Amino acid sequence: MSKMDTVRFFQVKPAIHYGIGAISEIGENNFERVCIVTDEGMVKFGLLKMVTDVLDAKGIKYHVFSDVEPDPSTEIVEKGLTHILMEKPDALIALGGGSSIDSAKAIIYYCYHFKEMFFGKEYIKKPYFIALPTTAGTGSEVTEYAVITDKKNNTKIPLTDTLMMPDAAILDPKLIESVPAGATAATGMDVLTHAIESYVSTSNNPFSRCYSAKAAELVFKSLYKCYKDGHDLEAKASMQIASCMAGIAFNSGGLGITHSLAHAIGAQWHIPHGLANAIVMPYVVAFNGRNERADYLYSRLLHSMGRLIDDGKTAPETFVRMIFELSASMNIPLTLKEKGIEAADYQGARDTILKKAMADVCTTTNPVQPTIEELGAVLDMVYGGCHS
Ligand SMILES: NC(=O)c1ccc[n+]([C@@H]2O[C@H](COP(=O)([O-])OP(=O)(O)OC[C@H]3O[C@@H](n4cnc5c(N)ncnc54)[C@H](O)[C@@H]3O)[C@@H](O)[C@H]2O)c1
Ligand SMILES: [Zn+2]
């Protein structure tokens, strides 16, 4: 059957305001009461003040919920939900990295479904939802996904609903200027993982591939510059756009087993999401690359990025080298062992990680459906490197 026989859907939803000064957009609506969902880091780094200064200047009232923690838990979302139910804001602003934006999304999701138990849909008014990402990053500002952690079972819970898609995304490079170098590296590698996985996924399409390729190109051009000089706002603006584009790409194209393994590894050892992806990704590219169709897609991606395949090598091998080099240049460990995970600890968690990764929704769109034994072989390399 030709692909043209299937009707598919692609949409870019949020209005995107970008560039230095874009933050002032939040004052351009006649909001009466705003709720800001954020974390303590945003208070400490003065980013919350940048937002409240704009609201104060416009005389807009606001309430701040700043209890979000990295990898937000169901308990944090529950707490945020009571704030929203009491405050009844006409706009909700998520200020922070993926953790704050995902928390705000989950709050909207549960708030809406809670109200649905008592009222008809026509009586439920969703607050206008603005996402201000402070990392470049998850791309959460343009996706309908949120990841919440069930701390009791060390498991990440993915939520998907168009309800959670922001109405507006504001990309102001000033908001990511204060990100420390290590977090810049990790979150930037998350962008690269979104770009590469969505390009080769089984749900990739002409629209998503276009965004994936541009995002990957921008990461190789700008991420190291951001890592070296946190005040290089041109490079930071470029990474913000890459992050947003990669988000648009995977929202439609899906992801793959780098994310499946990274979700389980991140939950097991509390390794930041981007860092887990950076460690896992090259081994997954090598695994997928043995498949003819995936190999072809990796070579098309390199071509779209204006890159050549290394002499005497394949496209996946070229990507593996490029990813290892980029990671090493930013002091990212190349294996879990290098990250400091003990062998006994790894062996103890291996089965749990594999089971969770096999069941992860991202596995369904990986270009190759792995058996648990194959995924185990990939995971062993993620732990100990190519010679483990
Ligand atoms: N919804 C999606 O589509 C999606 C996609 C990928 C990942 N995620 C989720 O996003 C979360 C990770 O988000 P993240 O990587 O953006 O990190 P994060 O939001 O967890 O933030 C990490 C740390 O960086 C700090 N920080 C953030 N911005 C800063 C800034 N400008 N200056 C100084 N410090 C700053 C935060 O205060 C926090 O302590 C994970 O829970 C992951 O599962 C969601
Ligand atoms: Zn990710």
Coordinates of C-alpha atoms and ligand atoms in Angstrom, one line a residue:
M1 CA 0.0 0.0 0.0
S2 CA 1.3 3.4 -0.9
K3 CA 1.8 5.9 2.0
M4 CA -0.6 8.2 0.0
D5 CA -3.4 5.7 0.7
T6 CA -3.3 6.7 4.4
V7 CA -4.7 10.0 5.6
R8 CA -2.4 11.5 8.1
F9 CA -2.4 14.6 10.3
F10 CA 0.2 17.2 11.0
Q11 CA -0.3 20.4 13.0
V12 CA 1.9 23.1 14.5
K13 CA -0.2 24.4 17.3
P14 CA 1.3 27.0 19.6
A15 CA 2.0 30.6 18.6
I16 CA 5.8 30.9 18.9
H17 CA 7.3 34.2 20.0
Y18 CA 11.1 34.2 19.9
G19 CA 14.1 36.4 20.2
I20 CA 15.6 38.6 23.0
G21 CA 12.7 40.5 24.6
A22 CA 10.0 38.0 23.6
I23 CA 9.2 37.6 27.3
S24 CA 7.2 40.9 27.1
E25 CA 4.6 39.0 25.1
I26 CA 3.1 37.7 28.3
G27 CA 1.9 41.2 29.1
E28 CA 0.1 41.6 25.8
N29 CA -3.1 39.8 26.8
N30 CA -5.7 41.2 29.0
F31 CA -5.4 38.6 31.7
E32 CA -6.9 39.3 35.1
R33 CA -5.3 36.6 37.1
V34 CA -2.4 34.5 36.3
C35 CA -0.9 31.4 38.0
I36 CA 2.8 30.7 37.5
V37 CA 4.1 27.1 37.8
T38 CA 7.8 27.0 38.3
D39 CA 10.7 25.7 40.5
E40 CA 12.9 27.2 43.2
G41 CA 15.8 27.5 40.7
M42 CA 13.8 30.1 38.7
V43 CA 13.4 32.2 41.9
K44 CA 17.1 31.8 42.7
F45 CA 18.3 32.8 39.2
G46 CA 16.0 35.8 39.0
L47 CA 14.0 34.4 36.1
L48 CA 10.7 34.5 38.0
K49 CA 11.3 38.2 38.6
M50 CA 11.7 38.7 34.8
V51 CA 8.2 37.4 34.4
T52 CA 6.6 39.2 37.4
D53 CA 8.2 42.5 36.3
V54 CA 6.3 42.3 33.0
L55 CA 3.0 41.3 34.9
D56 CA 3.5 44.1 37.5
A57 CA 4.1 46.7 34.7
K58 CA 0.7 45.7 33.2
G59 CA -1.1 45.5 36.6
I60 CA -1.8 41.8 36.1
K61 CA -2.4 39.9 39.4
Y62 CA -0.5 36.6 39.8
H63 CA 0.0 33.7 42.1
V64 CA 3.2 31.6 42.2
F65 CA 3.4 27.9 42.7
S66 CA 7.2 27.2 42.9
D67 CA 7.3 23.7 44.4
V68 CA 8.2 21.8 41.1
E69 CA 11.2 19.5 41.4
P70 CA 13.2 17.8 38.7
D71 CA 11.3 14.8 37.3
P72 CA 8.0 16.0 38.9
S73 CA 6.1 13.5 41.0
T74 CA 2.4 12.8 41.1
E75 CA 2.4 14.4 44.6
I76 CA 3.8 17.7 43.2
V77 CA 1.1 17.7 40.5
E78 CA -1.6 17.0 43.1
K79 CA -0.4 20.0 45.2
G80 CA -0.3 22.2 42.1
L81 CA -3.8 21.1 41.2
T82 CA -5.3 22.4 44.5
H83 CA -3.6 25.8 43.8
I84 CA -5.3 26.0 40.4
L85 CA -8.7 24.9 41.7
M86 CA -8.5 27.6 44.4
E87 CA -7.0 30.4 42.3
K88 CA -9.1 30.0 39.2
P89 CA -6.7 31.8 36.9
D90 CA -7.5 32.9 33.4
A91 CA -3.9 32.1 32.3
L92 CA -1.4 29.6 33.4
I93 CA 2.3 30.3 32.8
A94 CA 4.8 27.5 33.0
L95 CA 8.3 28.9 33.6
G96 CA 11.2 26.4 33.7
G97 CA 12.6 23.4 32.1
G98 CA 10.7 20.3 31.0
S99 CA 9.9 19.6 34.7
S100 CA 8.0 22.9 35.2
I101 CA 6.3 22.7 31.8
D102 CA 5.3 19.1 32.3
S103 CA 4.0 19.8 35.8
A104 CA 1.8 22.6 34.4
K105 CA 0.6 20.3 31.6
A106 CA -0.3 17.6 34.1
I107 CA -2.1 20.1 36.3
I108 CA -4.2 21.3 33.4
Y109 CA -4.9 17.6 32.4
Y110 CA -6.1 16.5 35.9
C111 CA -7.9 19.8 36.5
Y112 CA -9.9 19.4 33.3
H113 CA -10.7 15.7 33.9
F114 CA -11.6 16.4 37.5
K115 CA -14.1 19.1 36.4
E116 CA -15.5 16.8 33.8
M117 CA -16.8 14.5 36.6
F118 CA -19.2 17.3 37.6
F119 CA -19.7 19.6 34.6
G120 CA -20.3 19.2 30.8
K121 CA -17.4 20.0 28.6
E122 CA -19.1 23.2 27.4
Y123 CA -19.0 24.6 31.0
I124 CA -15.3 24.0 31.5
K125 CA -13.0 26.8 30.6
K126 CA -9.3 25.9 30.2
P127 CA -6.9 28.7 31.2
Y128 CA -4.8 30.2 28.4
F129 CA -1.5 28.2 28.6
I130 CA 1.8 29.9 28.0
A131 CA 5.1 28.0 28.2
L132 CA 8.4 29.8 28.8
P133 CA 11.2 27.2 28.5
T134 CA 14.3 28.0 30.5
T135 CA 16.3 25.1 29.0
A136 CA 16.9 24.1 25.4
G137 CA 15.7 21.2 26.0
T138 CA 12.8 19.1 26.0
G139 CA 10.7 20.9 23.4
S140 CA 7.8 20.4 25.9
E141 CA 6.6 23.9 24.9
V142 CA 5.3 22.5 21.6
T143 CA 4.3 18.9 22.5
E144 CA 1.1 17.4 23.9
Y145 CA 3.1 15.1 26.1
A146 CA 4.1 15.3 29.8
V147 CA 6.2 12.9 31.8
I148 CA 5.4 12.5 35.5
T149 CA 7.2 10.3 38.0
D150 CA 5.6 7.7 40.2
K151 CA 8.2 7.9 43.0
K152 CA 6.9 4.8 44.9
N153 CA 7.5 2.5 41.9
N154 CA 10.4 4.5 40.3
T155 CA 8.5 4.7 37.1
K156 CA 7.9 7.5 34.6
I157 CA 4.2 8.0 33.6
P158 CA 3.7 9.4 30.1
L159 CA 0.6 11.5 29.6
T160 CA -0.7 12.4 26.1
D161 CA -3.6 14.7 25.4
T162 CA -4.0 17.6 23.0
L163 CA -5.5 19.5 26.1
M164 CA -1.9 19.9 27.3
M165 CA -0.6 21.6 24.2
P166 CA 0.4 25.2 25.1
D167 CA -1.5 28.0 23.4
A168 CA 1.7 30.1 23.2
A169 CA 5.4 29.3 23.5
I170 CA 7.9 32.1 24.3
L171 CA 11.5 31.5 23.5
D172 CA 13.6 34.3 25.0
P173 CA 17.4 33.5 24.9
K174 CA 17.8 35.6 28.1
L175 CA 15.8 32.8 29.9
I176 CA 18.4 30.2 29.2
E177 CA 21.5 32.4 29.7
S178 CA 21.9 31.1 33.3
V179 CA 21.8 27.4 32.6
P180 CA 25.1 25.9 34.0
A181 CA 27.4 24.3 31.4
G182 CA 26.7 20.7 32.5
A183 CA 22.9 21.2 32.2
T184 CA 23.4 23.0 28.8
A185 CA 25.3 19.9 27.6
A186 CA 22.7 17.4 28.9
T187 CA 19.6 19.3 27.8
G188 CA 21.2 20.0 24.4
M189 CA 21.8 16.2 23.9
D190 CA 18.1 15.7 24.6
V191 CA 17.4 18.0 21.6
L192 CA 19.7 15.9 19.4
T193 CA 18.1 12.7 20.6
H194 CA 14.6 14.1 19.7
A195 CA 15.9 15.1 16.3
I196 CA 17.6 11.9 15.4
E197 CA 15.0 9.5 16.8
S198 CA 12.1 11.3 15.2
Y199 CA 13.9 11.3 11.8
V200 CA 14.3 7.5 11.7
S201 CA 11.1 6.5 13.6
T202 CA 8.4 4.5 12.0
S203 CA 6.0 7.5 12.2
N204 CA 8.4 10.0 10.5
N205 CA 6.8 12.0 7.8
P206 CA 7.9 14.7 5.3
F207 CA 6.9 17.5 7.8
S208 CA 8.5 16.0 10.9
R209 CA 11.7 15.1 8.9
C210 CA 12.1 18.7 7.8
Y211 CA 12.0 19.9 11.5
S212 CA 14.2 17.0 12.7
A213 CA 17.0 17.7 10.1
K214 CA 17.1 21.4 10.8
A215 CA 17.2 20.8 14.6
A216 CA 20.0 18.3 14.3
E217 CA 22.0 20.7 12.1
L218 CA 21.6 23.5 14.6
V219 CA 22.7 21.3 17.5
F220 CA 26.0 20.4 15.8
K221 CA 26.5 24.0 15.0
S222 CA 25.6 25.6 18.3
L223 CA 25.5 23.3 21.3
Y224 CA 29.3 23.3 21.9
K225 CA 29.4 27.1 21.6
C226 CA 26.6 27.3 24.3
Y227 CA 28.6 24.9 26.5
K228 CA 31.8 26.9 26.2
D229 CA 30.3 30.3 26.7
G230 CA 27.0 30.5 28.5
H231 CA 26.6 34.2 27.5
D232 CA 26.8 33.5 23.7
L233 CA 23.1 34.5 23.2
E234 CA 23.3 33.9 19.4
A235 CA 24.2 30.3 20.0
K236 CA 21.7 30.0 22.8
A237 CA 18.9 31.4 20.5
S238 CA 19.9 28.8 17.9
M239 CA 19.6 26.0 20.4
Q240 CA 16.3 27.3 21.6
I241 CA 15.0 27.1 18.1
A242 CA 16.5 23.6 17.6
S243 CA 14.8 22.4 20.8
C244 CA 11.5 23.8 19.7
M245 CA 11.8 22.3 16.2
A246 CA 12.9 18.9 17.5
G247 CA 9.8 19.1 19.8
I248 CA 7.5 19.7 16.8
A249 CA 9.2 16.8 15.0
F250 CA 8.8 14.2 17.7
N251 CA 5.3 15.4 18.6
S252 CA 4.3 14.1 15.1
G253 CA 7.1 11.6 14.3
G254 CA 7.5 9.9 17.6
L255 CA 10.7 8.7 19.3
G256 CA 12.6 5.4 19.8
I257 CA 14.4 3.1 22.2
T258 CA 17.0 5.7 23.2
H259 CA 14.2 7.4 25.1
S260 CA 12.7 4.0 26.3
L261 CA 16.0 3.1 27.9
A262 CA 16.7 6.6 29.1
H263 CA 13.3 6.8 30.8
A264 CA 14.0 3.6 32.7
I265 CA 17.6 4.4 33.5
G266 CA 16.7 8.0 34.6
A267 CA 14.1 6.7 37.0
Q268 CA 16.4 4.0 38.4
W269 CA 19.4 6.1 39.2
H270 CA 18.0 9.7 39.0
I271 CA 20.2 10.6 36.1
P272 CA 18.9 13.8 34.3
H273 CA 16.9 12.9 31.2
G274 CA 19.2 14.6 28.7
L275 CA 22.3 13.0 30.2
A276 CA 20.7 9.5 30.1
N277 CA 19.8 10.0 26.4
A278 CA 23.3 11.2 25.6
I279 CA 24.8 8.0 27.1
V280 CA 22.4 5.7 25.4
M281 CA 22.0 7.2 21.9
P282 CA 25.2 6.1 20.1
Y283 CA 24.6 2.5 21.0
V284 CA 21.1 2.6 19.7
V285 CA 22.2 4.3 16.5
A286 CA 24.7 1.4 16.0
F287 CA 22.0 -1.1 16.7
N288 CA 19.3 0.5 14.4
G289 CA 21.9 1.1 11.7
R290 CA 22.2 -2.6 11.0
N291 CA 18.7 -2.3 9.5
E292 CA 18.7 -1.4 5.8
R293 CA 15.9 1.1 6.0
A294 CA 17.3 2.8 9.1
D295 CA 20.7 3.0 7.6
Y296 CA 19.2 4.7 4.6
L297 CA 17.4 7.2 6.8
Y298 CA 20.5 8.0 8.8
S299 CA 22.3 8.7 5.5
R300 CA 19.4 11.0 4.3
L301 CA 19.6 12.8 7.6
L302 CA 23.3 13.4 7.3
H303 CA 22.7 14.7 3.7
S304 CA 19.9 17.1 4.9
M305 CA 22.3 18.4 7.5
G306 CA 24.9 19.2 4.8
R307 CA 27.3 16.5 6.2
L308 CA 29.2 13.8 4.5
I309 CA 29.5 10.2 5.5
D310 CA 33.0 9.5 6.9
D311 CA 35.4 7.8 4.4
G312 CA 35.0 4.0 4.4
K313 CA 32.3 4.2 7.0
T314 CA 28.5 3.9 7.0
A315 CA 26.1 6.7 7.9
P316 CA 25.2 5.2 11.4
E317 CA 29.0 4.8 12.1
T318 CA 29.5 8.5 11.1
F319 CA 26.7 9.5 13.5
V320 CA 28.1 7.3 16.3
R321 CA 31.5 9.1 15.9
M322 CA 29.9 12.6 15.8
I323 CA 27.8 11.9 18.9
F324 CA 30.7 10.4 20.9
E325 CA 32.9 13.4 19.9
L326 CA 30.2 16.0 20.9
S327 CA 29.6 14.2 24.2
A328 CA 33.3 13.9 25.0
S329 CA 33.9 17.6 24.2
M330 CA 31.3 18.5 26.9
N331 CA 32.6 16.0 29.5
I332 CA 29.6 13.7 29.2
P333 CA 30.4 10.2 30.3
L334 CA 30.2 7.7 27.4
T335 CA 28.9 4.7 29.5
L336 CA 26.9 4.2 32.7
K337 CA 30.1 2.7 34.2
E338 CA 31.9 6.0 33.5
K339 CA 28.9 7.7 35.1
G340 CA 29.8 5.8 38.3
I341 CA 27.2 3.0 38.3
E342 CA 28.6 -0.1 40.1
A343 CA 28.6 -3.4 38.2
A344 CA 26.5 -5.1 40.9
D345 CA 24.0 -2.2 41.0
Y346 CA 23.7 -2.5 37.2
Q347 CA 23.2 -6.3 37.2
G348 CA 20.5 -5.9 40.0
A349 CA 18.6 -3.3 37.9
R350 CA 19.1 -4.8 34.4
D351 CA 15.9 -6.9 34.2
T352 CA 13.7 -4.1 35.6
I353 CA 15.2 -1.6 33.1
L354 CA 14.7 -3.9 30.2
K355 CA 11.1 -4.7 31.1
K356 CA 10.2 -1.0 31.5
A357 CA 12.0 -0.1 28.2
M358 CA 10.2 -2.9 26.3
A359 CA 6.8 -1.6 27.6
D360 CA 7.7 2.1 27.0
V361 CA 5.5 3.8 24.3
C362 CA 8.6 5.1 22.5
T363 CA 9.6 1.5 21.7
T364 CA 6.6 1.2 19.3
T365 CA 8.0 3.8 16.9
N366 CA 11.7 2.6 16.9
P367 CA 12.7 1.7 13.3
V368 CA 13.6 -1.8 14.5
Q369 CA 11.4 -3.7 17.0
P370 CA 14.0 -5.3 19.3
T371 CA 13.6 -8.6 21.2
I372 CA 14.3 -8.3 24.9
E373 CA 17.6 -10.2 24.3
E374 CA 18.7 -7.6 21.6
L375 CA 17.7 -4.7 23.9
G376 CA 19.7 -6.4 26.6
A377 CA 22.8 -6.5 24.4
V378 CA 22.3 -2.7 23.7
L379 CA 21.9 -2.0 27.4
D380 CA 25.1 -4.0 28.2
M381 CA 27.0 -1.7 25.8
V382 CA 25.4 1.4 27.3
Y383 CA 26.7 0.1 30.7
G384 CA 30.2 -1.0 29.8
G385 CA 31.0 0.4 26.3
C386 CA 31.6 -1.5 23.0
H387 CA 33.9 -4.0 24.6
S388 CA 31.9 -5.0 27.6
Ligands
LIG1 N1 7.0 16.8 27.6 C1 7.9 16.4 26.8 O1 7.7 16.4 25.6 C2 9.3 16.0 27.4 C3 10.3 15.7 26.5 C4 11.5 15.3 27.0 C5 11.7 15.3 28.4 N2 10.7 15.7 29.3 C6 10.8 15.7 30.7 O2 11.4 17.0 31.1 C7 12.1 16.8 32.3 C8 13.6 17.3 32.1 O3 13.5 18.7 31.8 P1 14.8 19.6 31.6 O4 15.9 18.7 31.1 O5 14.5 20.8 30.9 O6 15.3 20.0 33.1 P2 14.5 20.4 34.4 O7 13.3 21.1 34.1 O8 14.3 19.1 35.3 O9 15.5 21.3 35.2 C9 16.7 20.8 35.7 C10 17.4 21.8 36.6 O10 17.8 22.9 35.9 C11 17.4 24.1 36.5 N3 17.2 25.2 35.5 C12 16.3 25.2 34.5 N4 16.4 26.3 33.7 C13 17.5 27.0 34.3 C14 18.1 28.2 34.0 N5 17.7 29.0 32.9 N6 19.1 28.7 34.8 C15 19.5 27.9 35.8 N7 19.0 26.7 36.1 C16 18.0 26.3 35.4 C17 16.1 23.8 37.2 O11 15.9 24.7 38.3 C18 16.4 22.3 37.7 O12 17.1 22.4 38.9 C19 12.1 15.3 32.7 O13 11.1 15.1 33.6 C20 11.8 14.7 31.3 O14 11.1 13.4 31.5 C21 9.5 16.0 28.7
ZN2 ZN 13.7 13.7 25.6

